[in-house]
GROMACS .gro file of C-alpha atoms in nm:
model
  260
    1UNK     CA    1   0.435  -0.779  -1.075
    2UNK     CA    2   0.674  -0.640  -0.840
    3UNK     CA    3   0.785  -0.586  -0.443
    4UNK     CA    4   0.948  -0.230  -0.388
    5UNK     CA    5   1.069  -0.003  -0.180
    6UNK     CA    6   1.115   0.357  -0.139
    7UNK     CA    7   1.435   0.499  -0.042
    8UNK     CA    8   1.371   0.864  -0.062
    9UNK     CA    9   1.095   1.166  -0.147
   10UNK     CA   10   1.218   1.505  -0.182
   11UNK     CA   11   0.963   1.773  -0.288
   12UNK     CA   12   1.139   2.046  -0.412
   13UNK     CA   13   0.813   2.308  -0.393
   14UNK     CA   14   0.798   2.285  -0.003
   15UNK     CA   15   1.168   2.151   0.129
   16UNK     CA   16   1.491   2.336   0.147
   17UNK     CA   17   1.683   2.053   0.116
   18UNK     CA   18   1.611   1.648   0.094
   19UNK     CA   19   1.569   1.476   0.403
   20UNK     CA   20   1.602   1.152   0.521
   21UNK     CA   21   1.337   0.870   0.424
   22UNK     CA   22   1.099   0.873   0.733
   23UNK     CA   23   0.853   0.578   0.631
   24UNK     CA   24   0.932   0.200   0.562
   25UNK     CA   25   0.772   0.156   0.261
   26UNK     CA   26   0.647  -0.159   0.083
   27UNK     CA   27   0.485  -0.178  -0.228
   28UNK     CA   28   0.331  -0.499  -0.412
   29UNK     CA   29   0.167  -0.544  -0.714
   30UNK     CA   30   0.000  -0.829  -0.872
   31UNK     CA   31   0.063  -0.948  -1.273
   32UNK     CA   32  -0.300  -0.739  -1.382
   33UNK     CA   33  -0.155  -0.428  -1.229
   34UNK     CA   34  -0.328  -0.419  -0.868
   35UNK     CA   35  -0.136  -0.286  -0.581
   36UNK     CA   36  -0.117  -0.203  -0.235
   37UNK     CA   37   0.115   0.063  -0.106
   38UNK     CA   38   0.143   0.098   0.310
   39UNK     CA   39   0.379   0.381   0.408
   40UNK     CA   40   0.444   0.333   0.780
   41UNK     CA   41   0.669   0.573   0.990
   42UNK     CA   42   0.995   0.445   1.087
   43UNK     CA   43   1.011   0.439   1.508
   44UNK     CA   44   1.230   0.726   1.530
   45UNK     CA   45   1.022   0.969   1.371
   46UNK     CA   46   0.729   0.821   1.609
   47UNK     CA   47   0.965   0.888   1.919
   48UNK     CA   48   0.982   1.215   1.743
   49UNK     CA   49   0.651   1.365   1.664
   50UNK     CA   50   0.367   1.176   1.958
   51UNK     CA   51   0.094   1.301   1.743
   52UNK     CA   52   0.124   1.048   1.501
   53UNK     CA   53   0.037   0.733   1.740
   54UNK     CA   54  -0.270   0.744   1.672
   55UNK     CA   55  -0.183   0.655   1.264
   56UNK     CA   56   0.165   0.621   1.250
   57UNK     CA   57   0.159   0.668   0.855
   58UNK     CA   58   0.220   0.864   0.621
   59UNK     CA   59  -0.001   0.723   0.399
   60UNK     CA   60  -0.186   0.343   0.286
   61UNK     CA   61  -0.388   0.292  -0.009
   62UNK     CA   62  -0.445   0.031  -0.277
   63UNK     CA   63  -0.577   0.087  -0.620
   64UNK     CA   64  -0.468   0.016  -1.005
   65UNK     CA   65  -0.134   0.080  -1.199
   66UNK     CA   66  -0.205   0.152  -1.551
   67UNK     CA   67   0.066   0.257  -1.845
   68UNK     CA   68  -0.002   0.547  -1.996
   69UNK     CA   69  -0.062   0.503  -2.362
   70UNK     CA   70   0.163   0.611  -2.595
   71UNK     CA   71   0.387   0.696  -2.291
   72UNK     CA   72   0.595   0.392  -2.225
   73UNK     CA   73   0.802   0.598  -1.941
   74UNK     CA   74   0.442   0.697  -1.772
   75UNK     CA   75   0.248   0.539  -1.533
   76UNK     CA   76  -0.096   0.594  -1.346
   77UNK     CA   77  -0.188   0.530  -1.010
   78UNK     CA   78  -0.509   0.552  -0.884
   79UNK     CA   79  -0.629   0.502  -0.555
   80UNK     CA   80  -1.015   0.553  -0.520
   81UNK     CA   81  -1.032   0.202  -0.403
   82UNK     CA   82  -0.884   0.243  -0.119
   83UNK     CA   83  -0.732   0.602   0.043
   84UNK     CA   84  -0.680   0.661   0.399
   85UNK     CA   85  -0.656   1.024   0.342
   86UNK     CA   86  -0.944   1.026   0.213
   87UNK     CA   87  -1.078   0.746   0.479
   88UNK     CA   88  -1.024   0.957   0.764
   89UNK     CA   89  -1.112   1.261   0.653
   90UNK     CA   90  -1.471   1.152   0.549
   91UNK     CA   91  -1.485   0.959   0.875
   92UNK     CA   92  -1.376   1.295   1.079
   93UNK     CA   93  -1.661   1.535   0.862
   94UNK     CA   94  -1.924   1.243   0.934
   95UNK     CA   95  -1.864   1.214   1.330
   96UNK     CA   96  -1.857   1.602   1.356
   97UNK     CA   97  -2.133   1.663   1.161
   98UNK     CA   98  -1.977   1.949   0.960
   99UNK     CA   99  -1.952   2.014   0.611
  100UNK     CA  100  -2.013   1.784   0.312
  101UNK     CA  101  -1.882   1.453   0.313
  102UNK     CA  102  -1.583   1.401   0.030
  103UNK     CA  103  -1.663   1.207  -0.244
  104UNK     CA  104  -1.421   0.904  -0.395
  105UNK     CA  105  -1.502   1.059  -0.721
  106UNK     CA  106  -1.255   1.343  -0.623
  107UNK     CA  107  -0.967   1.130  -0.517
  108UNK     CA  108  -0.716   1.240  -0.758
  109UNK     CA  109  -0.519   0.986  -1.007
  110UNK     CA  110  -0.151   1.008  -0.981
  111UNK     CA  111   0.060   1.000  -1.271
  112UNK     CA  112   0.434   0.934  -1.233
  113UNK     CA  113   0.754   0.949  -1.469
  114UNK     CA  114   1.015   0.714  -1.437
  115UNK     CA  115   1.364   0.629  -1.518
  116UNK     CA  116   1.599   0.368  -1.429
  117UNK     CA  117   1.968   0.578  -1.286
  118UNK     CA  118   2.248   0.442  -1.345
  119UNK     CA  119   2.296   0.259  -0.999
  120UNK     CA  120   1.969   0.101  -1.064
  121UNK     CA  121   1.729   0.328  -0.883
  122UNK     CA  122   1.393   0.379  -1.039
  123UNK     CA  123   1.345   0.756  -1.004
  124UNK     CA  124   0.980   0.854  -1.021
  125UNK     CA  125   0.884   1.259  -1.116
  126UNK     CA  126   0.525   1.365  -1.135
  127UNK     CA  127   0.283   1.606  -0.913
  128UNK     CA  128   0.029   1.435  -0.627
  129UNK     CA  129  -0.058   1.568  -0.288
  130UNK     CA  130   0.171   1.604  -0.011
  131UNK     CA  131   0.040   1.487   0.304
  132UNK     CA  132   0.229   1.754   0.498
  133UNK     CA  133   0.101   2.066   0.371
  134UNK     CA  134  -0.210   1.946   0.198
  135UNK     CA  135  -0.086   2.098  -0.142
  136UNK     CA  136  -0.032   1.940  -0.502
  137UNK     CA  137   0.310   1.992  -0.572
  138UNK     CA  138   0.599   1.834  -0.776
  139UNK     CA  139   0.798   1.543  -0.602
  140UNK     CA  140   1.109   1.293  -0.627
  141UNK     CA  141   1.100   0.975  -0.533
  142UNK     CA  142   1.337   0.703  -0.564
  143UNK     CA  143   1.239   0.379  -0.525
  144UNK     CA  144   1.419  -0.024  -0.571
  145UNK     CA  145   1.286  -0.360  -0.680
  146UNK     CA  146   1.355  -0.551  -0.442
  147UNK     CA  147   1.386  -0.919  -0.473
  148UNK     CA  148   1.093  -1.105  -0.361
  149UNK     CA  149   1.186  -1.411  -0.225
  150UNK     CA  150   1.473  -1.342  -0.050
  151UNK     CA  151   1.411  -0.962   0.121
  152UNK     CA  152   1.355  -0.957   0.446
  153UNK     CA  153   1.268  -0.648   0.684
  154UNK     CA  154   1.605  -0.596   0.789
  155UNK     CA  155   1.794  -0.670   0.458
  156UNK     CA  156   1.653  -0.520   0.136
  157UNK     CA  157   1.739  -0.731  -0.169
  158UNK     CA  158   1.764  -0.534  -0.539
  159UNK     CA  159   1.549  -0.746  -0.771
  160UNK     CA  160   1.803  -0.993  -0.976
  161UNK     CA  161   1.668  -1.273  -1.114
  162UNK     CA  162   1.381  -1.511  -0.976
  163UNK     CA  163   1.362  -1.867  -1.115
  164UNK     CA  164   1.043  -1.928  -1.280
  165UNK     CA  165   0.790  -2.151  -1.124
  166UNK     CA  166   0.909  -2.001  -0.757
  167UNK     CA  167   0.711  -1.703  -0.702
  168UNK     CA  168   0.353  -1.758  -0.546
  169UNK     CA  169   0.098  -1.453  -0.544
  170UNK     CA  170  -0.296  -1.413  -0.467
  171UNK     CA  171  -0.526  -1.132  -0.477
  172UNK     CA  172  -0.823  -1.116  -0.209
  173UNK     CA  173  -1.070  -0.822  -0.233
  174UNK     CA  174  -1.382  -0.773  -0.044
  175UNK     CA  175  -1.680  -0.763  -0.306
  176UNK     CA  176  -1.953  -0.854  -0.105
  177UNK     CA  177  -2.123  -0.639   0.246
  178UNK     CA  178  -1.907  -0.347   0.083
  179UNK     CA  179  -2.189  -0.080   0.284
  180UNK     CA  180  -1.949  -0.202   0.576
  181UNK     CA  181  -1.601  -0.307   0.490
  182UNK     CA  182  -1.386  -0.240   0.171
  183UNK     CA  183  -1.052  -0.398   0.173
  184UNK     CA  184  -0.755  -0.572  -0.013
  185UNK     CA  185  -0.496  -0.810   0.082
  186UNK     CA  186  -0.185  -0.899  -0.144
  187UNK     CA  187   0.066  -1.178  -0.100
  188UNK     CA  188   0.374  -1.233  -0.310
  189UNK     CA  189   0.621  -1.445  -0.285
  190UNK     CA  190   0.763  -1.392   0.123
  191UNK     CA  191   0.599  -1.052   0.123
  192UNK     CA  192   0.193  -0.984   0.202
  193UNK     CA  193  -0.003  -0.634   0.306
  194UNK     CA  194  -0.331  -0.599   0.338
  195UNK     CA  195  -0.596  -0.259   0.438
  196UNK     CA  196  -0.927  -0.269   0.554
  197UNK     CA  197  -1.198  -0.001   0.613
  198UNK     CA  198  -1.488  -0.032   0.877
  199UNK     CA  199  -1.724   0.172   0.760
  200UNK     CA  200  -1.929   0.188   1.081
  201UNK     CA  201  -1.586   0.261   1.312
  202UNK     CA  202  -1.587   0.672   1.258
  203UNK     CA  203  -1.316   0.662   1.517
  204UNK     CA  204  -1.085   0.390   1.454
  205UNK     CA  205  -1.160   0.319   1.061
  206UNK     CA  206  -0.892   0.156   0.928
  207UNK     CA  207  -0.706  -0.174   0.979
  208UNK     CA  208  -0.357  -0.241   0.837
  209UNK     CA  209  -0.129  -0.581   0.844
  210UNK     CA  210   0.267  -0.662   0.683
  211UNK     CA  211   0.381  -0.940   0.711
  212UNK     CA  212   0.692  -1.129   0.604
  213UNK     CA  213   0.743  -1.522   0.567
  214UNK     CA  214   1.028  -1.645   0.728
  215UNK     CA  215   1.120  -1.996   0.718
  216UNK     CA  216   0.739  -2.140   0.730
  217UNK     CA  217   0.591  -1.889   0.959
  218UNK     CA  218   0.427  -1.561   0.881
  219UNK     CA  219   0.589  -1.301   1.063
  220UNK     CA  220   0.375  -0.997   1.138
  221UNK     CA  221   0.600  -0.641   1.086
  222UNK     CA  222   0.276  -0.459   1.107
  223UNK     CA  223  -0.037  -0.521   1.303
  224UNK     CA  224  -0.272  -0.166   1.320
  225UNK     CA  225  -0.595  -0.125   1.412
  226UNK     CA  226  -0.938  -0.275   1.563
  227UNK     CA  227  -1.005  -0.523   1.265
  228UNK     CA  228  -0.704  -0.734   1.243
  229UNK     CA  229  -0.804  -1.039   1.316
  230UNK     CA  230  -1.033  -1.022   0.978
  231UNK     CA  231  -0.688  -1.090   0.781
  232UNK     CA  232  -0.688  -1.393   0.935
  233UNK     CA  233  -0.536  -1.731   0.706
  234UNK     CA  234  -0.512  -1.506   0.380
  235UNK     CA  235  -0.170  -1.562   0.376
  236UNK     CA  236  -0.157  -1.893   0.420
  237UNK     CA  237  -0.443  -2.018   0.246
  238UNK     CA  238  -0.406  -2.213  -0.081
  239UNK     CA  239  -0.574  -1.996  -0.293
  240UNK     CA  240  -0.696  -2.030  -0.654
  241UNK     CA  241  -0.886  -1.767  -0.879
  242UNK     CA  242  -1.250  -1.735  -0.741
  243UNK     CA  243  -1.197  -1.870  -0.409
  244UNK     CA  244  -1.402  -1.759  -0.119
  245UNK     CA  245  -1.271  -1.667   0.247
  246UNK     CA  246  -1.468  -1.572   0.527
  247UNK     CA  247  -1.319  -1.407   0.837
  248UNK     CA  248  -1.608  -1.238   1.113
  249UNK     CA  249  -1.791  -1.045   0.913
  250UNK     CA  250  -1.590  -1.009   0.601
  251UNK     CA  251  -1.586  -1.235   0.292
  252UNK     CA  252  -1.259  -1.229   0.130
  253UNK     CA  253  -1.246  -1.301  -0.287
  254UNK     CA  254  -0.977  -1.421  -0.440
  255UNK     CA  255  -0.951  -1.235  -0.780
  256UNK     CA  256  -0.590  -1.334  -0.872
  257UNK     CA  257  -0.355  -1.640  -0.766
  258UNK     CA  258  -0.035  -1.849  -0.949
  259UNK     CA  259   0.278  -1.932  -0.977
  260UNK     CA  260   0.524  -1.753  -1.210
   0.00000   0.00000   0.00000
């Protein structure tokens, strides 16, 4: 279980030289391994590049992280539950009408190497596709636990220690009216994402929310898209292991939820 962020990608098969990170990245994963990754532009590389309004991110996804056996340094990713690439690109074939539509089936699992540097970084080697060119190649990232309780946006904690008995999480998935909306929201300790699809939106199909607890009060970092408002009281709500929330037209599970 873990909050993280990533401080740099290089990939060495496409870039001259490294550049700065462009994204503010947040990572959390739950205890069984479940994760949801949102990759949002920073503003300057917005008030850069005016083609990106209309998804300022690199990337979003949620899936499963899974050691690799017999590989204690390895770890999978996959990401068929939830891919925006692969989101908007089916959503873009289907409105136009051309071509077959992708399949999740061929959403790719990642597989990543890492080791801890000496300053603490976790440096992460492995091949996956880069968004930019549209290629597999090799990458670099480097990436830090942060601390989970006491991180905020503007003030990135390295992970130390965290008392036991202090650190809330919960797990909501969507398992039921999936033909319309597939989703996942994650909070954990002051930190909570969450990604939605609306499968009958071709134009706008995705909705993304961050947010960050401060004091009492949740925050919101990020707020994207038409379907918002269906995160509504995850965050806040009490939740135990089976527990049911309905927002609209979505009905929210609650797979995981404790106190470590």
């Amino acid at each position: 279980m873990s909050v993280s962020t990533r401080l740099s990608i290089y990939w060495p098969e496409s870039q001259v030289e490294k550049r700065p990170e462009e994204t503010d990245t947040i990572v959390l994963t739950t205890p069984s391994g479940k994760y949801v990754d949102i990759r949002s532009y920073k503003s300057q590389v917005l008030l850069s590049d005016k083609s990106l309004k209309k998804f300022p991110f690199e990337w979003a996804f949620a899936g499963n992280e899974l050691p690799v056996k017999n590989h204690p340094s390895q770890v999978e990713f996959s990401h068929d539950f939830f891919d925006s690439s692969f989101i908007l690109k089916y959503c873009r074939t289907k409105r136009d009408g051309h071509g077959s539509l992708p399949c999740k089936s061929d959403i790719p699992i990642d597989c990543g190497t890492f080791k801890t540097l000496d300053n603490g970084v976790r440096e992460e080697t492995g091949k996956m596709k880069n968004e930019s060119t549209g290629n597999f190649e090799s990458y670099i990232e480097h990436w830090i636990t942060l601390d989970p309780l006491k991180s905020t946006p503007t003030n990135m904690l390295p992970l130390q220690v965290v008392q036991d008995g202090s650190l809330n999480y919960a797990l909501f998935d969507i398992l039921e009216n999936k033909q319309n909306f597939e989703g996942r929201f994650i909070r954990l300790g002051v930190w909570a994402e969450g990604l939605l699809w609306d499968k009958k939106n071709l134009e706008f199909p995705i909705s993304i929310v961050r947010l960050h607890l401060n004091n009492k009060n949740w925050d919101i970092i990020i707020s994207f898209g038409r379907r918002v408002p269906f995160f509504k009281s995850l965050a806040s709500t009490e939740a135990h292991n089976g527990e049911i929330v309905k927002n609209f037209d979505v009905i929210w599970t609650c797979l995981e939820a404790g106190i470590i």
